[in-house]
Coordinates of C-alpha atoms in Angstrom, one line a residue:
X724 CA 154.5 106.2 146.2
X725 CA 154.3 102.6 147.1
X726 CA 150.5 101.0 148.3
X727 CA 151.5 97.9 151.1
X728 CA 149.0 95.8 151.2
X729 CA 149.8 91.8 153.0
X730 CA 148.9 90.4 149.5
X731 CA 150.7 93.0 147.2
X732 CA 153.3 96.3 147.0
X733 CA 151.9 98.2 143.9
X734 CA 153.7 101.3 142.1
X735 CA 151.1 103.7 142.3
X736 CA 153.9 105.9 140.2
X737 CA 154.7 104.2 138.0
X738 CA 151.3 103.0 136.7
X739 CA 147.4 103.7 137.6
X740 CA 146.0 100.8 139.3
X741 CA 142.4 99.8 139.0
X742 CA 139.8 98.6 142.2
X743 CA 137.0 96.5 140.6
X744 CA 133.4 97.3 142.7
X745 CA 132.3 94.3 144.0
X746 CA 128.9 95.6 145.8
X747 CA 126.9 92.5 147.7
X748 CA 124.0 94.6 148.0
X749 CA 120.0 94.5 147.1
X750 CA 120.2 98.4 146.0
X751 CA 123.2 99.9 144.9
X752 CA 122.4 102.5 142.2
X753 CA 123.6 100.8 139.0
X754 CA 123.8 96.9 140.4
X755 CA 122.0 96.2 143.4
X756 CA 121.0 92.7 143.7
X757 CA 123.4 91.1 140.3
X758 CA 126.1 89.7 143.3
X759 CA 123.7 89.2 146.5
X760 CA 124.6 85.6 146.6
X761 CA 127.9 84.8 147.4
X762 CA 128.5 82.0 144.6
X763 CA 127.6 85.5 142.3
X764 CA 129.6 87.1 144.2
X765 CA 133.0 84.7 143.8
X766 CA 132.1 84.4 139.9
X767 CA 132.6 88.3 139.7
X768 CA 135.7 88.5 141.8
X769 CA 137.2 86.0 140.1
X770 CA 136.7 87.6 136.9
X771 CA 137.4 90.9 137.6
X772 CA 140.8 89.8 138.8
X773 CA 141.1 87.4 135.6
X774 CA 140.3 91.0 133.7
X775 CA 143.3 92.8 135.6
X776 CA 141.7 94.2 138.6
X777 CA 144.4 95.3 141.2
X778 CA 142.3 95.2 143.7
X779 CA 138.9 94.4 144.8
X780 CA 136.1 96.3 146.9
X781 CA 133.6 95.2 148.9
X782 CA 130.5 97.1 150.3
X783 CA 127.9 95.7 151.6
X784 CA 125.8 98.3 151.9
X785 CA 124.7 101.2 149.1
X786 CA 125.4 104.8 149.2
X787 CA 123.2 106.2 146.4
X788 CA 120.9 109.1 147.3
X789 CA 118.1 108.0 149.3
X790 CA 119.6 105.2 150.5
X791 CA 118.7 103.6 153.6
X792 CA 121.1 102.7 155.8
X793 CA 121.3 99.2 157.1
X794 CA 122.1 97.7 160.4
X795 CA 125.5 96.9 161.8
X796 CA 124.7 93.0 162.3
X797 CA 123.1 93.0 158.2
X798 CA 126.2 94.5 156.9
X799 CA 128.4 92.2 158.6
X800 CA 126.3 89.0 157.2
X801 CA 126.3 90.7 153.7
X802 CA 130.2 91.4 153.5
X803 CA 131.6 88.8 156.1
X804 CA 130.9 85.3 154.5
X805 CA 131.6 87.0 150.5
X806 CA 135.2 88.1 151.9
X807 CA 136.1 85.1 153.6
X808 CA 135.2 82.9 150.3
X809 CA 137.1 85.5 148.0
X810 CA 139.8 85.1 150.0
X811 CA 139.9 81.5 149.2
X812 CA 139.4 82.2 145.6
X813 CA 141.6 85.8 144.3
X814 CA 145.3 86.7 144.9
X815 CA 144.7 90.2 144.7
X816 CA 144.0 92.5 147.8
X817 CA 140.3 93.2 149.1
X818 CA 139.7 96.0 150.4
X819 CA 136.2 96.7 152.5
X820 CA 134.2 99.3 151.8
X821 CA 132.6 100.9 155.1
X822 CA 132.2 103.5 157.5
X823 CA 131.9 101.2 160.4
X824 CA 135.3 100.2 163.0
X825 CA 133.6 97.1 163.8
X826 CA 132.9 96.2 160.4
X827 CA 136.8 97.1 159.2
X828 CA 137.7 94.8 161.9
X829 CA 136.3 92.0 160.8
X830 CA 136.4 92.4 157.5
X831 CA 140.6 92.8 158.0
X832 CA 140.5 89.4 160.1
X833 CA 138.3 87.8 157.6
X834 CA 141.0 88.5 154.7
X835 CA 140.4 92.0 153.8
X836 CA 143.4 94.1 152.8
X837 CA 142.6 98.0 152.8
X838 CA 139.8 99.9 154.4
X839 CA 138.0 102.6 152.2
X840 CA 135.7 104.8 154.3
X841 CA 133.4 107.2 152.4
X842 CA 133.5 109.9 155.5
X843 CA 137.1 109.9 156.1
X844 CA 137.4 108.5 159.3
X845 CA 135.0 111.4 160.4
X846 CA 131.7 108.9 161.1
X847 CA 133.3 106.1 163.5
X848 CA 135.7 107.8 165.7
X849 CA 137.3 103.9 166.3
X850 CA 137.7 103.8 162.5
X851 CA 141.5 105.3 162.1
X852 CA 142.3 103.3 165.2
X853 CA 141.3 99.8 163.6
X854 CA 143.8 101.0 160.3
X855 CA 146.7 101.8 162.9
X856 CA 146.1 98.3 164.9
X857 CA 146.2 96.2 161.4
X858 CA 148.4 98.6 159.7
X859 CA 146.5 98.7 156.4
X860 CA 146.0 100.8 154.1
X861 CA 142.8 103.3 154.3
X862 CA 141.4 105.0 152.1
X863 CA 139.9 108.4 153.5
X864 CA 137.1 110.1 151.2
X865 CA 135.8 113.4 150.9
X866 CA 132.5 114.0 152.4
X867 CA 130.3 115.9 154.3
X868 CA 126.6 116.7 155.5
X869 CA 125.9 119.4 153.3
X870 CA 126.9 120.6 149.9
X871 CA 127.6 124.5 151.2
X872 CA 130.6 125.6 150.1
X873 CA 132.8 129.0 150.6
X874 CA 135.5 128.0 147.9
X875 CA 135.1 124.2 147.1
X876 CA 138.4 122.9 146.2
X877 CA 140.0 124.8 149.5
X878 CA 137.2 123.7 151.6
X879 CA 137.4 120.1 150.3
X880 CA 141.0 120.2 150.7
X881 CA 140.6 121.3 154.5
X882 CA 137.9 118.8 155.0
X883 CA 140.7 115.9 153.5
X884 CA 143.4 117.3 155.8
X885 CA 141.1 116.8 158.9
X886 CA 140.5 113.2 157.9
X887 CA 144.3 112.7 157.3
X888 CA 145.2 114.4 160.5
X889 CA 142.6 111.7 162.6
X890 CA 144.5 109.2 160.8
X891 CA 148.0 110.4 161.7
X892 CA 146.6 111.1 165.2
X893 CA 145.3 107.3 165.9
X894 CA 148.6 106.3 164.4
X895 CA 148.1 105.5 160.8
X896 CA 151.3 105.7 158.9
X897 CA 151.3 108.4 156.4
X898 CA 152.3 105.6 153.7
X899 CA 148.9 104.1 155.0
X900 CA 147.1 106.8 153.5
X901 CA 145.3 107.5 150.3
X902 CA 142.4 110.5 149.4
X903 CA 139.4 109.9 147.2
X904 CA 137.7 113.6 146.0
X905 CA 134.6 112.0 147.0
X906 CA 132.6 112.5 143.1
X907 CA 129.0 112.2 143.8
X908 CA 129.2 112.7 147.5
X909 CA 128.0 116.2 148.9
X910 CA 128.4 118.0 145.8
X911 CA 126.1 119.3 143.2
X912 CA 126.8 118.2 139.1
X913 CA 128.4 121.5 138.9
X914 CA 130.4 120.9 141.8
X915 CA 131.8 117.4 140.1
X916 CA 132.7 118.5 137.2
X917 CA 134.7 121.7 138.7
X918 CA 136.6 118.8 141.2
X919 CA 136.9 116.6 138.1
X920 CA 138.7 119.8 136.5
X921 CA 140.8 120.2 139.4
X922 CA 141.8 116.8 140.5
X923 CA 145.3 118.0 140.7
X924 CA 145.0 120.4 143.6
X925 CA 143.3 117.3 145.8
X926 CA 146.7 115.3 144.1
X927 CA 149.1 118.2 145.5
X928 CA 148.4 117.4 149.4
X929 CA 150.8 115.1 148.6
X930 CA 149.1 111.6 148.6
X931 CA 147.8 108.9 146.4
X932 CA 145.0 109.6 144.7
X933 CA 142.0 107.5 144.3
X934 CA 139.0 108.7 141.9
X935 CA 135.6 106.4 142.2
X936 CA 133.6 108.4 139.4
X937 CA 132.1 105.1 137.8
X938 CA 128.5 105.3 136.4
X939 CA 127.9 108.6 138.9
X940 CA 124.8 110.4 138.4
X941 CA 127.1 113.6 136.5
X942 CA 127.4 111.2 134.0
X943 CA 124.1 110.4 133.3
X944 CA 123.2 113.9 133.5
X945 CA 125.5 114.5 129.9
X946 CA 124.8 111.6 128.7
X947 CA 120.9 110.9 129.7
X948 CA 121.8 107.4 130.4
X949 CA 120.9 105.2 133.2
X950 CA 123.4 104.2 135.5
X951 CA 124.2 100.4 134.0
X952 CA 124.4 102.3 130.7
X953 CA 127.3 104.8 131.5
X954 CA 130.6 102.8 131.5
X955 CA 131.5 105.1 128.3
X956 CA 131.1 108.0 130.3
X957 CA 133.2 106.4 132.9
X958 CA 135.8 106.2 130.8
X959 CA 136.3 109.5 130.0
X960 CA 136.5 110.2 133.6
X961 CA 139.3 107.5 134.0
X962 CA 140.9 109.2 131.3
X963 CA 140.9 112.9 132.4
X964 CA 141.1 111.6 135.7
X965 CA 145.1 109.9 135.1
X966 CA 146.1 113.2 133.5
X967 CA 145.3 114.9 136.5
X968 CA 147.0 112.4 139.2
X969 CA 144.8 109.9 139.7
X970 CA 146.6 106.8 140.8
X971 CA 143.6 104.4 141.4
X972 CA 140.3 104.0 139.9
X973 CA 137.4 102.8 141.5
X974 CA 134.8 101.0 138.7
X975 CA 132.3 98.7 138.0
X976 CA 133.8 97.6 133.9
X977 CA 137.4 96.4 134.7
X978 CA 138.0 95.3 131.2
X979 CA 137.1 98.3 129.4
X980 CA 139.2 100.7 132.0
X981 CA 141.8 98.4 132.6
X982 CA 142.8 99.1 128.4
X983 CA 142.0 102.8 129.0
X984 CA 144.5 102.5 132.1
X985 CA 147.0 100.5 129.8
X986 CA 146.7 102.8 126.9
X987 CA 146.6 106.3 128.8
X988 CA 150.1 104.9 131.2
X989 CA 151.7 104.5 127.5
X990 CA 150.7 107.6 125.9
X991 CA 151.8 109.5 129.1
X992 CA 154.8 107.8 129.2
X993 CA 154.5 106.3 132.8
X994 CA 156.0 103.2 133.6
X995 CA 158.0 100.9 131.1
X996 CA 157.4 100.5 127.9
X997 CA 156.3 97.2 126.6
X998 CA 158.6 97.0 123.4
X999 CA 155.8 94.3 121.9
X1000 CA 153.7 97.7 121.3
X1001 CA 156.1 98.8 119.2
X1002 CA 156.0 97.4 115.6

């Protein structure tokens, strides 16, 4: 289970593999506005990679609840300029995160690596068309207009094989593809923490798994935290979320879930086994 990118080949097996969030927005839920400027914006890719970040997403515009959307031409001059001068600065892939062809187009000639796409290639019929013509990775997430549900996981899982089949149609190469459970996204607390239960079955369509649960609103609803306050929470879900096949995780702290990552791979026995653990 290998992820291609033109900057890296990563193990996805072997070890889980961590996607720092990189949002260049005015009102995302938990940091809107902290990496508006691009020279922000550098200082916190740069970091994240110095902190062991994998890889690196960009959105440039939010997705809480509520949000409202933004025009093509704004999310373009939010995310063009910030990827183009990351390039310049990070080794590690960048991946764009929007639901937009035109965007993933640009973003892929201005350096990006991967496309994620919160509605599965289900919102810009061009979108799985732009990932065959680059032949990048894409990440396709769960999602839909309505949290109405006959049995969740097997509706979820149809919903993912849709989006996987528009891929495959369009040409994507099934090594090309990876599935995010889509935590926070059309689905009810109750609904997250059943999917966060049952990662495994979203794991068994046969495809790398990527979980973004970082700082989500189920969190805060144990907890009673606000969102900048919920990175301990996160962790858990990191946690639970390897031992059910998670491969990536999407999150805002890179330090503190790149030693969760580290520690979890070692208990679990994946990958090799640094002998300067051992005492």
């Amino acid at each position: 289970m290998l992820l291609k990118t033109k900057k890296q080949t990563y193990d996805l097996q072997t070890n889980t593999h961590i996607m720092g969030i990189l949002n260049v927005t005015p009102d995302s839920f938990s940091d809107g506005g902290k990496f508006i400027s691009q020279d922000e914006a550098i200082k916190q890719a740069v970091l994240m990679e110095k902190q062991g970040a994998h890889m690196i997403d960009v959105g440039g515009e939010s997705t809480r609840p509520g949000h409202e959307p933004v025009a093509a031409n704004e999310e373009l001059d939010r995310v063009i300029p910030v990827i183009k001068a990351i390039r310049e600065k990070v080794n590690v892939p960048i991946s764009i995160d929007t639901y937009r062809a035109e965007t993933a187009r640009q973003a892929i000639e201005a350096g990006a690596d991967i496309i994620n796409d919160i509605w599965g290639a289900k919102k810009d019929p061009e979108m799985a068309a732009v990932a065959a013509e680059f032949q990048v990775p894409i990440i396709l997430m769960h999602n839909r207009t309505n949290k109405q549900y006959g049995s969740l996981l097997e509706d979820m899982k149809n919903d993912l094989r849709k989006s996987v089949e528009i891929a495959l149609n369009a040409g994507v190469a099934k090594d090309n593809i990876i599935l995010d459970p889509g935590i926070g996204f059309a689905k009810t607390v109750e609904h997250n923490f059943l999917v966060m239960n049952e990662l495994e079955k979203i794991s068994a369509l046969g495809f790398p798994l990527l979980l973004g649960a970082s700082r989500k609103s189920f969190i805060g609803h144990v907890l009673d935290v606000p969102a900048d306050a919920r990175d301990n929470g996160t962790g858990a879900t990191t946690c639970l979320g390897i031992v059910k096949g998670a491969n990536i995780v999407r999150v805002h702290d890179v330090k503190m879930n790149v030693e969760l990552v580290k520690m979890m791979d070692a208990m679990l026995k994946r990958g090799k086994l640094n002998t300067k653990w051992i005492k």
